[in-house]
Short mmCIF file of C-alpha atoms in Angstrom, two decimals:
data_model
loop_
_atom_site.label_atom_id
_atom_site.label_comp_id
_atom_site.label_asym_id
_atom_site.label_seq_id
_atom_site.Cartn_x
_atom_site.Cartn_y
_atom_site.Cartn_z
CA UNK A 1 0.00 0.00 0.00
CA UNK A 2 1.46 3.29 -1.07
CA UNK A 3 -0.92 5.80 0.57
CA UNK A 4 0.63 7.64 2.94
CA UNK A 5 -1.23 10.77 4.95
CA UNK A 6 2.39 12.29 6.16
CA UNK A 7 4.48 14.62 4.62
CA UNK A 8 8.13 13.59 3.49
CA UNK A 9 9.51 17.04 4.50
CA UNK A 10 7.52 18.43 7.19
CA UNK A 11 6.65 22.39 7.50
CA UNK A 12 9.50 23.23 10.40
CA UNK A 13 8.42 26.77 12.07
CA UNK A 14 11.51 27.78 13.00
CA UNK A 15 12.82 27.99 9.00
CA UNK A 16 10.37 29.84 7.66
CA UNK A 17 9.83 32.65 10.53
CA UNK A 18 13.11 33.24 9.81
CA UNK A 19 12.76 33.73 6.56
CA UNK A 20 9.68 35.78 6.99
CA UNK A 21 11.84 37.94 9.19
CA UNK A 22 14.86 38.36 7.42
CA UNK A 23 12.81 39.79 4.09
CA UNK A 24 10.35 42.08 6.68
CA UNK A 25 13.53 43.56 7.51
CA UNK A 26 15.23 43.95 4.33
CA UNK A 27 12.48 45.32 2.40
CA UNK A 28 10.99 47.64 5.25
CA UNK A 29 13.62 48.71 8.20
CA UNK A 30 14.54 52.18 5.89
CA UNK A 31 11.38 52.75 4.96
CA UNK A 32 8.64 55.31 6.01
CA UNK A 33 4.88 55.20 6.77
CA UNK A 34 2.73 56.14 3.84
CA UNK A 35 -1.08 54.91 3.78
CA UNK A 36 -1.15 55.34 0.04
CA UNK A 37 1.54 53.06 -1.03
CA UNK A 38 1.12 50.51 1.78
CA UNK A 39 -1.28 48.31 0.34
CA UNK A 40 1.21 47.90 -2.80
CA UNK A 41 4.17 47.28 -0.05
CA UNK A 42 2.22 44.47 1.26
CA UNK A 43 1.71 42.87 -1.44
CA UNK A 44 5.21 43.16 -2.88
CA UNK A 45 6.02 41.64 0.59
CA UNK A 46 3.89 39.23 0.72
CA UNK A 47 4.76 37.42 -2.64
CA UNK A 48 8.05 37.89 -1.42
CA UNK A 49 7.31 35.91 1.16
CA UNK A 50 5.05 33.07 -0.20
CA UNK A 51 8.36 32.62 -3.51
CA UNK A 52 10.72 32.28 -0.14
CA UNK A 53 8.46 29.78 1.62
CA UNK A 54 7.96 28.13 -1.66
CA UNK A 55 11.61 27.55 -2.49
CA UNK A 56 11.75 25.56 1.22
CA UNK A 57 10.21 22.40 -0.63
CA UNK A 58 7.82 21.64 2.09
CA UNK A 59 5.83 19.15 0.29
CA UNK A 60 1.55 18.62 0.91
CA UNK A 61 1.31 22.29 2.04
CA UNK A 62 -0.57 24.97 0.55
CA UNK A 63 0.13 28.71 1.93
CA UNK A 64 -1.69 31.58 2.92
CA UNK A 65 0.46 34.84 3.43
CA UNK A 66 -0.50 38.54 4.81
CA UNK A 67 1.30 41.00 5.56
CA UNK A 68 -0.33 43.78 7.67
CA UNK A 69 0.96 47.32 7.88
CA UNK A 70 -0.10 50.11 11.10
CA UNK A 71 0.87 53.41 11.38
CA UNK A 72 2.35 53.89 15.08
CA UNK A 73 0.06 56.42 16.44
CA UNK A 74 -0.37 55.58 20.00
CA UNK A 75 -3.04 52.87 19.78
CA UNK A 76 -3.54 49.36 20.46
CA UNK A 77 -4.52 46.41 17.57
CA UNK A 78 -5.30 43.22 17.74
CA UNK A 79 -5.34 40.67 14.68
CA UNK A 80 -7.60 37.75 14.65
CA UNK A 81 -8.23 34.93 12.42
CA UNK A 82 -10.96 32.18 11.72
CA UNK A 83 -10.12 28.74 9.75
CA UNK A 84 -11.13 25.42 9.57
CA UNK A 85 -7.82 23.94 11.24
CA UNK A 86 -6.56 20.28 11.39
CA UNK A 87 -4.83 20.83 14.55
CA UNK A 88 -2.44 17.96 13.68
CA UNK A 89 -0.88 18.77 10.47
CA UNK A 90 -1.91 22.49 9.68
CA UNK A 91 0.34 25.44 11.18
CA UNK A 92 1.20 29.41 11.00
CA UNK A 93 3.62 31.20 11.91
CA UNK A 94 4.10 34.93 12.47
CA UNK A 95 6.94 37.56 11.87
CA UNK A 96 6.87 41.18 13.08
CA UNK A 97 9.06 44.55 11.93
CA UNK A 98 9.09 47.61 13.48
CA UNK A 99 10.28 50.77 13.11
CA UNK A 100 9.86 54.96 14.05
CA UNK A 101 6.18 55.18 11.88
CA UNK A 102 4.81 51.93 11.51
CA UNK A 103 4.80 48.45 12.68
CA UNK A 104 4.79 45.09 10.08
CA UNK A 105 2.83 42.06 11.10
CA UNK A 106 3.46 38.75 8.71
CA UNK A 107 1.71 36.08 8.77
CA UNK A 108 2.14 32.55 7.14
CA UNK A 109 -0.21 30.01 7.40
CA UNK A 110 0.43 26.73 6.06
CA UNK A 111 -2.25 23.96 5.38
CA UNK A 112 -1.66 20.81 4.60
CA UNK A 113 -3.43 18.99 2.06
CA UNK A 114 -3.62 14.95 0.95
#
């Protein structure tokens, strides 16, 4: 029988939040706060991140990536997320960047699928 539920090369947490973190801070410790090209820095960031997680070779994953970008005025956020999770084999991990105007949440979520 060669049906096997397990993954040959497991997602490992450790490699890809440092990944994550490594391009956060390349790509955004020199740069400034600016609402209107934000949305277009997250999403240069977050493909970014999804080609580096990609090029790990973690096989029977699929990824989610977003990349979340907050002015620092003074105020408090919270992030929350909903998904139908198999606690066993599906995983995220998160990678933060901060600097004088803003703060950079990442987040990588990785599902695994048969």
């Amino acid at each position: 029988n060669t049906y096997r539920l397990e993954s040959h090369n497991k997602f490992q947490d450790y490699l890809v939040r440092e990944k994550a973190q490594a391009i956060l801070t390349n790509k955004l410790q020199q740069a400034k706060y600016d609402g209107v090209s934000s949305p277009s820095l997250c999403a240069s960031v977050s493909e970014e991140i999804l080609k580096a997680v990609k090029e790990l070779d973690f096989d029977r994953y699929k990824y989610v990536v977003s990349v979340l970008i907050v002015e620092k005025a003074g105020q408090a956020i919270n992030v929350a997320s909903r998904w139908v999770w198999d606690v066993q084999r599906d995983t995220w991990v998160s990678a933060k960047c901060e600097t004088e105007t803003f703060i950079a949440l990442a987040l990588v979520m990785a599902c695994y699928y048969e």
